[in-house]
Coordinates of C-alpha atoms in Angstrom, one line a residue:
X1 CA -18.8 57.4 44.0
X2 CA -20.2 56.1 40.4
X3 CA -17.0 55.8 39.2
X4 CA -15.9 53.6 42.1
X5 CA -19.2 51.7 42.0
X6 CA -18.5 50.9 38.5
X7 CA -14.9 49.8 38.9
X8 CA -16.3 47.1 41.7
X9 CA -18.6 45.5 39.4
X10 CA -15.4 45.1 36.6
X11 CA -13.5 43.9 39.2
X12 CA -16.7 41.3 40.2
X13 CA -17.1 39.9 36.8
X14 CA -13.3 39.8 36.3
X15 CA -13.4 37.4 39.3
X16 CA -16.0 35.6 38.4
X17 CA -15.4 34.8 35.0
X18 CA -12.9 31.9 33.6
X19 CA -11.5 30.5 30.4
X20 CA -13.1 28.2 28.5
X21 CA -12.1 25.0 27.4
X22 CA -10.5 24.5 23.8
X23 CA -11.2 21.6 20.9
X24 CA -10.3 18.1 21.4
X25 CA -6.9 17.7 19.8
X26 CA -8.1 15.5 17.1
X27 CA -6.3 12.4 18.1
X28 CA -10.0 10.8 18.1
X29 CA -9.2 10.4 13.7
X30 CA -6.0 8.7 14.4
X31 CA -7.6 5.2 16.0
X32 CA -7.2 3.5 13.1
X33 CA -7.5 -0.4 13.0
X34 CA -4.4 -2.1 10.6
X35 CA -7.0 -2.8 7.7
X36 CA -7.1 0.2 5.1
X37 CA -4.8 2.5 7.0
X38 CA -2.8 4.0 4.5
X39 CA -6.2 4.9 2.9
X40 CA -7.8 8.6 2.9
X41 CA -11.0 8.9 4.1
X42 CA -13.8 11.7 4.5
X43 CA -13.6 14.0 7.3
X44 CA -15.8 16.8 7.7
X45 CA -15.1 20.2 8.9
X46 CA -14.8 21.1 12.2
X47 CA -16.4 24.1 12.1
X48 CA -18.4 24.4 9.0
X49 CA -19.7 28.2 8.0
X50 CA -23.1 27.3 6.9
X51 CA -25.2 24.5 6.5
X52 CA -24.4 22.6 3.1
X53 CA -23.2 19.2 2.2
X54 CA -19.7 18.9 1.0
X55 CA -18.4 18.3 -2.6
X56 CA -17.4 14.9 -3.0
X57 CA -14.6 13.7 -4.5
X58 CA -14.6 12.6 -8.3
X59 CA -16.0 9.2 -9.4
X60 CA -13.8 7.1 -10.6
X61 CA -14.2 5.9 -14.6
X62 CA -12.4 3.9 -17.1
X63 CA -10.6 0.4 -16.0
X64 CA -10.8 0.7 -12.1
X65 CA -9.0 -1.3 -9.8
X66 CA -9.7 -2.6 -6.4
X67 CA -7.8 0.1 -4.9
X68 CA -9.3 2.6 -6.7
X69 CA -12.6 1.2 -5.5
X70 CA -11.7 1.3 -1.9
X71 CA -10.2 4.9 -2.1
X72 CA -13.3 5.8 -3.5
X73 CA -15.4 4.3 -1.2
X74 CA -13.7 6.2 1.6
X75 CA -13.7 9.5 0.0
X76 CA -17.1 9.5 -1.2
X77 CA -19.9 6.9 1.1
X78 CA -22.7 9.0 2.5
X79 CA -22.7 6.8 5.3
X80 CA -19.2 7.5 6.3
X81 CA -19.4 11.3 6.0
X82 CA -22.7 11.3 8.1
X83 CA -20.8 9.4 11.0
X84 CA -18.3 11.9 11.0
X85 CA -20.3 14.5 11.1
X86 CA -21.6 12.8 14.4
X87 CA -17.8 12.9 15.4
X88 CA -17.5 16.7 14.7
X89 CA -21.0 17.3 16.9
X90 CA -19.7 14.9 19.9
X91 CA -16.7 17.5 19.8
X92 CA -18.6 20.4 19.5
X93 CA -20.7 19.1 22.4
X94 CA -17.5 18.0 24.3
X95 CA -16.4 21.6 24.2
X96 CA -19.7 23.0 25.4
X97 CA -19.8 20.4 28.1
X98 CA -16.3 22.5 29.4
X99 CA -17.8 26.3 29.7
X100 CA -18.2 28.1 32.4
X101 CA -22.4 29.1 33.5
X102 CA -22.8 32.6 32.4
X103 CA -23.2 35.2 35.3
X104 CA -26.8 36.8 35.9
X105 CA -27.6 40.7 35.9
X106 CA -30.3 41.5 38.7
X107 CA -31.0 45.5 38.5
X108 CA -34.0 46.0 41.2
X109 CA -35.6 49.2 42.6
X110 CA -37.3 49.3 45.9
X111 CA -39.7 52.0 48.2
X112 CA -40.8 53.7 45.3
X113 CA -44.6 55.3 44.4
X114 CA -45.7 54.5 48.2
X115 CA -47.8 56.8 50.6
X116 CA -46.5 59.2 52.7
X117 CA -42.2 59.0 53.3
X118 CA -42.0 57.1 50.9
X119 CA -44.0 58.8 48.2
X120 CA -42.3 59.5 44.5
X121 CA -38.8 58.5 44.2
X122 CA -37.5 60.5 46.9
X123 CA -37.1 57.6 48.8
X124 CA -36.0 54.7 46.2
X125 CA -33.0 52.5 46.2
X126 CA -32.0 51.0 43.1
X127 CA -29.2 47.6 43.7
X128 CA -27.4 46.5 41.0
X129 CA -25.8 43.1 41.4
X130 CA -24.2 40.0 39.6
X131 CA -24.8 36.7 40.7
X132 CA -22.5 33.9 39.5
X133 CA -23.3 29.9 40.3
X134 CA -20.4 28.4 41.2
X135 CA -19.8 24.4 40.5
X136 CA -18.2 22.6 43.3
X137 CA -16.6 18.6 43.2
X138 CA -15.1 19.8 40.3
X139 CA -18.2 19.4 37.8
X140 CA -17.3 21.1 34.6
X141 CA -14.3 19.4 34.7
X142 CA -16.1 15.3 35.0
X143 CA -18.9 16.0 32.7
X144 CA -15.8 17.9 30.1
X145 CA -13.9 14.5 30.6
X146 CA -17.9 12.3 30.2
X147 CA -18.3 14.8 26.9
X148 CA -14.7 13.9 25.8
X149 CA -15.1 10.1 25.8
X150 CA -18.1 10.2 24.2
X151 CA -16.3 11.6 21.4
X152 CA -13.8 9.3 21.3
X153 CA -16.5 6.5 21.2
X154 CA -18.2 8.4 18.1
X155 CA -14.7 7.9 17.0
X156 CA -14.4 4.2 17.0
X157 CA -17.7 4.1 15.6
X158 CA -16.5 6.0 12.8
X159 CA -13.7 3.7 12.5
X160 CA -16.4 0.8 12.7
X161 CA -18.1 2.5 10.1
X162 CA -15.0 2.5 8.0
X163 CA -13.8 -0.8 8.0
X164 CA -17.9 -2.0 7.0
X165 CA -17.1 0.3 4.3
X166 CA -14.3 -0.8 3.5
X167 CA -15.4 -4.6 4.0
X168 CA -18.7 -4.1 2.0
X169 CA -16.9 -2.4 -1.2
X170 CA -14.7 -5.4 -1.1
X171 CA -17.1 -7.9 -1.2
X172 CA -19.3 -6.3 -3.9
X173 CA -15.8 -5.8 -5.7
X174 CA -15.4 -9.7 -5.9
X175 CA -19.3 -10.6 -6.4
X176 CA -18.9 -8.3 -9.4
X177 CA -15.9 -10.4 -10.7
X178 CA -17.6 -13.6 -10.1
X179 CA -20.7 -12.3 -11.8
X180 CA -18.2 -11.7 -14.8
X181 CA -16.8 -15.0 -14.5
X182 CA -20.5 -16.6 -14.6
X183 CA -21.5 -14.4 -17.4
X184 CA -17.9 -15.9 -19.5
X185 CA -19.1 -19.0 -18.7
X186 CA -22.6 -18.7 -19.8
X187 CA -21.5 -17.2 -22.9
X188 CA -19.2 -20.4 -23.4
X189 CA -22.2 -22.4 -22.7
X190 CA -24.2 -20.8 -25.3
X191 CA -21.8 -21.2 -27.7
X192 CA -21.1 -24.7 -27.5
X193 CA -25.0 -25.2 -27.0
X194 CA -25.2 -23.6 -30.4
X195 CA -22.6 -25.8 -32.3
X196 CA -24.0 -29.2 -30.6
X197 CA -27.5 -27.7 -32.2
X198 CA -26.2 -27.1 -35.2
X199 CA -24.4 -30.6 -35.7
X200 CA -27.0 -32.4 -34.3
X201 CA -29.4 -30.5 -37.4
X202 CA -27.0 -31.9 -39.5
X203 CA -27.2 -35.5 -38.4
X204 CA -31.0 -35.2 -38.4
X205 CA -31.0 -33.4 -42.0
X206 CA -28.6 -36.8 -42.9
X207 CA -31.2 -39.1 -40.8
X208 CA -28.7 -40.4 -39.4
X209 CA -30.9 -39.6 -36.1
X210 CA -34.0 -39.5 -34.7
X211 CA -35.5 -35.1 -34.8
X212 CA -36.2 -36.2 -31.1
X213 CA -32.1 -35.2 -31.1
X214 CA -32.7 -31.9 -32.2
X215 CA -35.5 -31.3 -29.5
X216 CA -33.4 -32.2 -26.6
X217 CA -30.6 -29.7 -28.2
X218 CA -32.9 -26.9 -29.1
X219 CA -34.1 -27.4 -25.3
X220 CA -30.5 -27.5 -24.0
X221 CA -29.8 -24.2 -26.0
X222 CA -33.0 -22.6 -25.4
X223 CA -31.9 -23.3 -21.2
X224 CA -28.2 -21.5 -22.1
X225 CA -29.9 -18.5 -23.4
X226 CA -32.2 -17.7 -20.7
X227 CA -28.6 -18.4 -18.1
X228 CA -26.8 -15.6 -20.3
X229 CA -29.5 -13.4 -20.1
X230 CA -30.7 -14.0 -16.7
X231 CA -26.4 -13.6 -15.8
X232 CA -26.1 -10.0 -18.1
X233 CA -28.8 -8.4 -15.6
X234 CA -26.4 -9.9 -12.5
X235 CA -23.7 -8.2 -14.1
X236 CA -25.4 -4.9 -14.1
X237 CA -27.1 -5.2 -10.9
X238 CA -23.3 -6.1 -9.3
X239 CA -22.1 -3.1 -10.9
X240 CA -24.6 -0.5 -9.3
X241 CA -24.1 -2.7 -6.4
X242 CA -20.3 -1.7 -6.7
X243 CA -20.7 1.6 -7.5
X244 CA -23.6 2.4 -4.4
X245 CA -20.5 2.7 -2.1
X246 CA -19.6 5.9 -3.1
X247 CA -22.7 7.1 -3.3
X248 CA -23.7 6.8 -7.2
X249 CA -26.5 4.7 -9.0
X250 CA -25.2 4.7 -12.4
X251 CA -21.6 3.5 -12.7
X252 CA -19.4 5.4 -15.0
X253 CA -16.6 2.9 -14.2
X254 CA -16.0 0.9 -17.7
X255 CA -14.2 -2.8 -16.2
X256 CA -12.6 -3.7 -12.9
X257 CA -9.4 -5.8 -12.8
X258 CA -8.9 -8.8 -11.1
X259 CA -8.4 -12.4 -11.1
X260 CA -10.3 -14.6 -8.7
X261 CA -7.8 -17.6 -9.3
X262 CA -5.1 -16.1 -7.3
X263 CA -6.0 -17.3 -3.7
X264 CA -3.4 -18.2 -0.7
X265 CA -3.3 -20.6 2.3
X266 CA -5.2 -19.6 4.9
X267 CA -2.9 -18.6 7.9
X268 CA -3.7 -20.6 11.3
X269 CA -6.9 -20.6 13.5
X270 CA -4.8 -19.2 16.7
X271 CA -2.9 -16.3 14.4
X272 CA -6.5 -15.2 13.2
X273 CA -7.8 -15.3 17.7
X274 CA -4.7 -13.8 18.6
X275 CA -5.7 -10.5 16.1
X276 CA -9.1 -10.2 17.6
X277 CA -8.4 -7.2 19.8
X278 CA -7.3 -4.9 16.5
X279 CA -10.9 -5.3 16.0
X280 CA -12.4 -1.8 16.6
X281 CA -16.0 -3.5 18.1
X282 CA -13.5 -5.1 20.8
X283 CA -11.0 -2.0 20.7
X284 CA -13.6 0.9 21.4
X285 CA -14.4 -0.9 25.3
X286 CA -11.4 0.8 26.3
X287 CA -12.9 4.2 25.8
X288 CA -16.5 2.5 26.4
X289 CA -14.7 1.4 30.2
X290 CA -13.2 4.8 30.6
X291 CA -16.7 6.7 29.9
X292 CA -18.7 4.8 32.0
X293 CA -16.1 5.3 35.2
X294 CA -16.2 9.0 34.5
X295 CA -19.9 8.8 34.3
X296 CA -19.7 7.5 37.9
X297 CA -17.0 10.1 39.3
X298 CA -19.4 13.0 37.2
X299 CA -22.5 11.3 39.6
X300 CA -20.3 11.6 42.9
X301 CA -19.5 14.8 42.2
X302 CA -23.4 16.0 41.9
X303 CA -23.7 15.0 45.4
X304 CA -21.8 18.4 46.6
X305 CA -24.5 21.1 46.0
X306 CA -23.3 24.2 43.9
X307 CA -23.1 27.9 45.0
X308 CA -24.7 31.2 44.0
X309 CA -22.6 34.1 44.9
X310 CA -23.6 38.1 43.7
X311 CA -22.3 41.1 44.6
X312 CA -23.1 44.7 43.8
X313 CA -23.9 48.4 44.8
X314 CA -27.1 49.8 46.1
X315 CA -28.1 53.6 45.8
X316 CA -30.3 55.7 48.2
X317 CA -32.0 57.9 46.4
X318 CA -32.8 59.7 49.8
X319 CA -29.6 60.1 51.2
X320 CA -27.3 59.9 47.7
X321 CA -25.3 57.7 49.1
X322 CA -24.1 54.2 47.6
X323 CA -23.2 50.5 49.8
X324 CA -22.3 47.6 48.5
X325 CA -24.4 44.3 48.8
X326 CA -23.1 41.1 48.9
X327 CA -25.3 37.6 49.0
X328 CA -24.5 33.5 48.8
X329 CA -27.4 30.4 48.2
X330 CA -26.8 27.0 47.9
X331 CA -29.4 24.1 48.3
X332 CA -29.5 21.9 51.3
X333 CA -29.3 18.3 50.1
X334 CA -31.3 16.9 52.5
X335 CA -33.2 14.5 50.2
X336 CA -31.8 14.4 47.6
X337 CA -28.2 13.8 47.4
X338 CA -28.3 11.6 43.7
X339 CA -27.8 8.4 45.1
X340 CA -30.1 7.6 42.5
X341 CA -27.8 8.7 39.9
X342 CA -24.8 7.0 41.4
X343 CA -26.1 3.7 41.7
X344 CA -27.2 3.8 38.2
X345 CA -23.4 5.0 37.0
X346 CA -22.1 1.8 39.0
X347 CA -24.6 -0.4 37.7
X348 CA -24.1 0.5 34.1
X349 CA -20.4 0.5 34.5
X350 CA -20.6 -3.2 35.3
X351 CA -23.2 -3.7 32.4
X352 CA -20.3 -2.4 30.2
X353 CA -18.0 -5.2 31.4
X354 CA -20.3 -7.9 30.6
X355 CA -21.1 -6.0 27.2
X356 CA -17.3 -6.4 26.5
X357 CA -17.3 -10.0 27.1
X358 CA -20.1 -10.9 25.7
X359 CA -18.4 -8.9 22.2
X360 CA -14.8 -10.7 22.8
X361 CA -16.8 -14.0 23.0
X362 CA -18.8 -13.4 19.6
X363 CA -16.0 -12.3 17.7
X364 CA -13.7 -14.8 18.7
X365 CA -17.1 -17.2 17.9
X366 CA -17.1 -15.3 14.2
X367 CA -13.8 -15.8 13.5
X368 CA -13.8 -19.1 13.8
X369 CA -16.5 -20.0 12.0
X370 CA -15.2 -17.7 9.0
X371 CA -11.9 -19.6 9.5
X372 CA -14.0 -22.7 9.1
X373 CA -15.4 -21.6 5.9
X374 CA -12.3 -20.4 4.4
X375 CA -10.9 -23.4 5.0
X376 CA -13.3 -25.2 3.2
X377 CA -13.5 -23.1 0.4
X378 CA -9.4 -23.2 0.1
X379 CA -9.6 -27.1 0.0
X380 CA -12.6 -27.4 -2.6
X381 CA -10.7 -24.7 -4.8
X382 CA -7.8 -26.7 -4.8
X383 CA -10.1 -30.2 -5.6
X384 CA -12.5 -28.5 -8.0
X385 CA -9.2 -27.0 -10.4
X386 CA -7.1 -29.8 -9.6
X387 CA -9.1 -33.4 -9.8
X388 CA -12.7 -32.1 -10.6
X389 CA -12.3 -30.0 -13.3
X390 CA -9.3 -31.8 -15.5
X391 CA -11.6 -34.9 -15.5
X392 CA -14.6 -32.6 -16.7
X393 CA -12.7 -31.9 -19.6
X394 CA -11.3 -34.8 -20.4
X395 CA -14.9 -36.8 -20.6
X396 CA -16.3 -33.9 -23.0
X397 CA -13.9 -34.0 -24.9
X398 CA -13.9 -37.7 -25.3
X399 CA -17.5 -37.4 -25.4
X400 CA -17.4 -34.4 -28.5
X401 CA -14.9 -37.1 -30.2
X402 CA -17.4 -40.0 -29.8
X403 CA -20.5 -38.2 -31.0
X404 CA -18.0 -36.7 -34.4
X405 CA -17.9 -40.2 -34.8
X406 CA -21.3 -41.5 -33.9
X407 CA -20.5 -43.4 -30.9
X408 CA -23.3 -41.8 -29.1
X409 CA -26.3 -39.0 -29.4
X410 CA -26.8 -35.8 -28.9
X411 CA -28.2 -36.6 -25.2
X412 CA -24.4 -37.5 -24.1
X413 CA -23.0 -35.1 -25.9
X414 CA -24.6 -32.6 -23.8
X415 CA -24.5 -34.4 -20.3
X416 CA -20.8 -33.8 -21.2
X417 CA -20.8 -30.4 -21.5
X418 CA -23.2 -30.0 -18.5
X419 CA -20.8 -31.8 -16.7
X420 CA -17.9 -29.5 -17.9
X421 CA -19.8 -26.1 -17.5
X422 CA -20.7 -27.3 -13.5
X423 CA -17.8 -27.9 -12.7
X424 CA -16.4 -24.3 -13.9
X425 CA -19.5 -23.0 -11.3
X426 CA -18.2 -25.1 -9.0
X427 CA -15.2 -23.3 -9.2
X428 CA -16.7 -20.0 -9.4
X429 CA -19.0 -20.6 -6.4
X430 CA -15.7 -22.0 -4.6
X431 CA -12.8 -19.0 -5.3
X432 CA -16.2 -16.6 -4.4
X433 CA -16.5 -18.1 -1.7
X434 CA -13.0 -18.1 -0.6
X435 CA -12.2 -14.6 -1.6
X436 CA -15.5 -13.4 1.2
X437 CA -14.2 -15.7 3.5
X438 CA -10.6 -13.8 3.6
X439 CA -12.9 -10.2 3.3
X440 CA -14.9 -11.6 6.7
X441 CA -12.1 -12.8 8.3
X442 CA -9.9 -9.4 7.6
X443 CA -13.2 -7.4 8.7
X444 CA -13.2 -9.3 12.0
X445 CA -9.5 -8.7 13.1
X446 CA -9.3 -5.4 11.6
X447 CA -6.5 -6.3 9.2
X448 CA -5.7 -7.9 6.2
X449 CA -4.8 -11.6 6.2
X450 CA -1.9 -10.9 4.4
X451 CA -0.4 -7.2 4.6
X452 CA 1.8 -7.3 1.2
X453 CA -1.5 -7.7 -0.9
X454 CA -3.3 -4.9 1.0
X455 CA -4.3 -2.1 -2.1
X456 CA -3.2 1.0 -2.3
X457 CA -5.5 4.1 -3.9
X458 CA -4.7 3.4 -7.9
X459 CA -3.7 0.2 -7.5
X460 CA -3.4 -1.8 -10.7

């Protein structure tokens, strides 16, 4: 009788048991927008053993260029990794969303220790029973498929993540080139400031002119010393700037390549518009849509009230004889039946749709204002190098010629070469400007302006 009381219980758990649900496939890593694609990036385990923070990839040193940079950034940001380590969770979570409620073990003894009959034990009956709750409407299944597209959304916001990476080391790539190109010309500066000094000294050691000469070029070299020095510490603070997006604050990287002069046409307004929906802040409504309607099936479904079912043997102790006991619950959903629940699934559903909108309409807003701006900053390139600059040149060195010869002080001398040396910011400020423009504009389309130039890990 034991044994067969034993077998029935096997045979009650067998029944009431099921398989639980595997992984996500890992198809979430493989929404990638255009920009940076062919790029590596961080990706934590899956399943780590312990709790400990991954070994990051090297640093990179010596003459680094833009690619190297980017792949480094990838491999290596803090940020990124912690996002993904959100993605690993959501999955983790997505597959504990998918198990099956463990089965309860009720052992219970009854007319025991009385008076009279039913002193002792004589009279006991012990039960042993599983119960099992059983999830109608299909339950486990909706809040697996709620679970699973709230991965994918971690997802695209790792893939947000990336592109910011991406973006940010970019721009910080080209502000350290520019602060290079400011620091060359404040050098220049310096050194020409120095030689007017000197051969206005000479003039005044000739009295050939008034020493007020020499004060207005000691002040005018005295000003292109403090730019130099006040354009070194830019240099170094663009560097750790640089170098903060893989995760270090003291750059072992020696010089980045690069040449700021190299810019192309802008493509068209309605090419940039027509991109918008690569960008992954429009792309991840799809899965944002998707979520929310399973959030309203999973809120249906929590109308239909769930079942307990159990099932065992009983003994009496009095007779030695065993019978099996069988028992079902479920609540009666008299009050409440979620409409609670439901109406605020359906409401936030259609708060997502006007979330999405209100996205598509502030990108497309963002683009064109960035295409504004890189417009701009392609036209003043081409009149700062072409007209501005040329003519800068020419009237210093007209200006140098006429003050060899006495023609005029040391005051036009140097209005000359301020003249000269702002017009070379000007063109700084304008190909730095254009170059963030493009690194906007790609951010906000989620692909590179124009895909031949997009660089490659070790890039030169």
């Amino acid at each position: 009788m034991q044994r067969r009381a034993t077998s029935a219980l096997i045979a009650l758990v067998l029944a009431m048991s099921g398989c639980a649900s595997g992984p996500l496939d890992g198809s979430v890593w493989s929404e990638r927008s255009p920009l940076g694609r062919t790029l590596d990036t961080v990706q934590p385990s899956p399943n780590p053993k312990h709790v400990a923070v991954s070994e990051p990839a090297a640093e990179p040193s010596g003459a680094i260029s833009l690619g190297d940079a980017l792949a480094a950034a990838l491999l290596r940001s803090p940020a990124l990794e912690a996002t993904g380590y959100e993605v690993r969770a959501r999955e983790a979570e997505a597959l504990q969303a998918g198990l099956l409620p463990n089965p309860d073990l009720d052992i219970e003894f009854e007319n025991f220790g009385g008076t009279g009959e039913v002193h002792g034990f004589d009279s006991m009956e012990t039960t042993l029973a599983l119960s099992q709750l059983v999830e109608l409407g299909g339950k486990r299944v909706k809040r697996r498929r709620v679970a699973e597209y709230e991965t994918r959304l971690a997802g695209w916001e790792y893939e947000i993540r990336r592109i910011d990476v991406l973006s940010k080391t970019a721009a910080n790539y080209v502000g350290l080139l520019a602060a290079e190109r400011r620091l060359r010309i404040a050098i220049e500066t310096q050194e020409l400031s120095q030689r007017v000094f000197d051969a206005v000294g000479e003039r005044v050691d000739a009295g050939k002119v008034s020493p007020v000469e020499r004060i207005k070029a000691r002040v005018e070299l005295a000003q292109a010393e403090l730019e130099r020095a006040q354009t070194e510490r830019a240099v170094a603070a663009a560097r750790v700037r640089l170098a903060s997006n893989w995760g270090s604050t003291s750059p072992q990287f020696d010089s980045i390549a690069g040449n700021l002069d190299v810019i192309v046409a802008p493509p068209s307004l309605e090419s940039l518009l027509a991109q918008v929906e690569q960008n992954p802040d429009i792309a991840r409504w799809a899965a944002e849509a998707s979520l929310r309607q399973a959030e309203i099936e999973l809120a249906l479904a929590q109308r239909i009230p769930d079942i307990t079912v159990a099932g065992g043997m009983r003994y009496y102790s009095e007779i030695d004889e065993t019978a099996f006991v069988a028992g079902l619950s479920m609540p009666l959903q008299i009050f409440d039946r979620n409409q609670g629940g439901i109406r605020a699934a359906r409401l936030r559903a259609l708060q997502g749709r006007r979330l999405e909108e209100a996205a598509r309409v502030q990108t497309r807003t963002m683009v064109t204002e960035a295409f504004q701006i890189l417009d701009a900053a392609y036209i003043s390139v081409h009149s700062t190098r072409d007209e501005i600059l040329p003519s800068a040149e020419l009237a210093f060195e007209a200006a140098e010629e006429a003050f060899r010869q006495g023609k005029i002080g040391a005051l036009g001398l140097l209005d000359a070469e301020r003249t000269l040396f702002d017009a070379h910011r000007q063109l700084t400020a304008a190909l730095t400007t254009y170059h963030l423009a493009v690194i906007a504009s790609e951010r906000l389309i989620g692909a590179p302006l124009h895909p031949d130039d997009q660089p490659q890990g070790n890039d030169q």
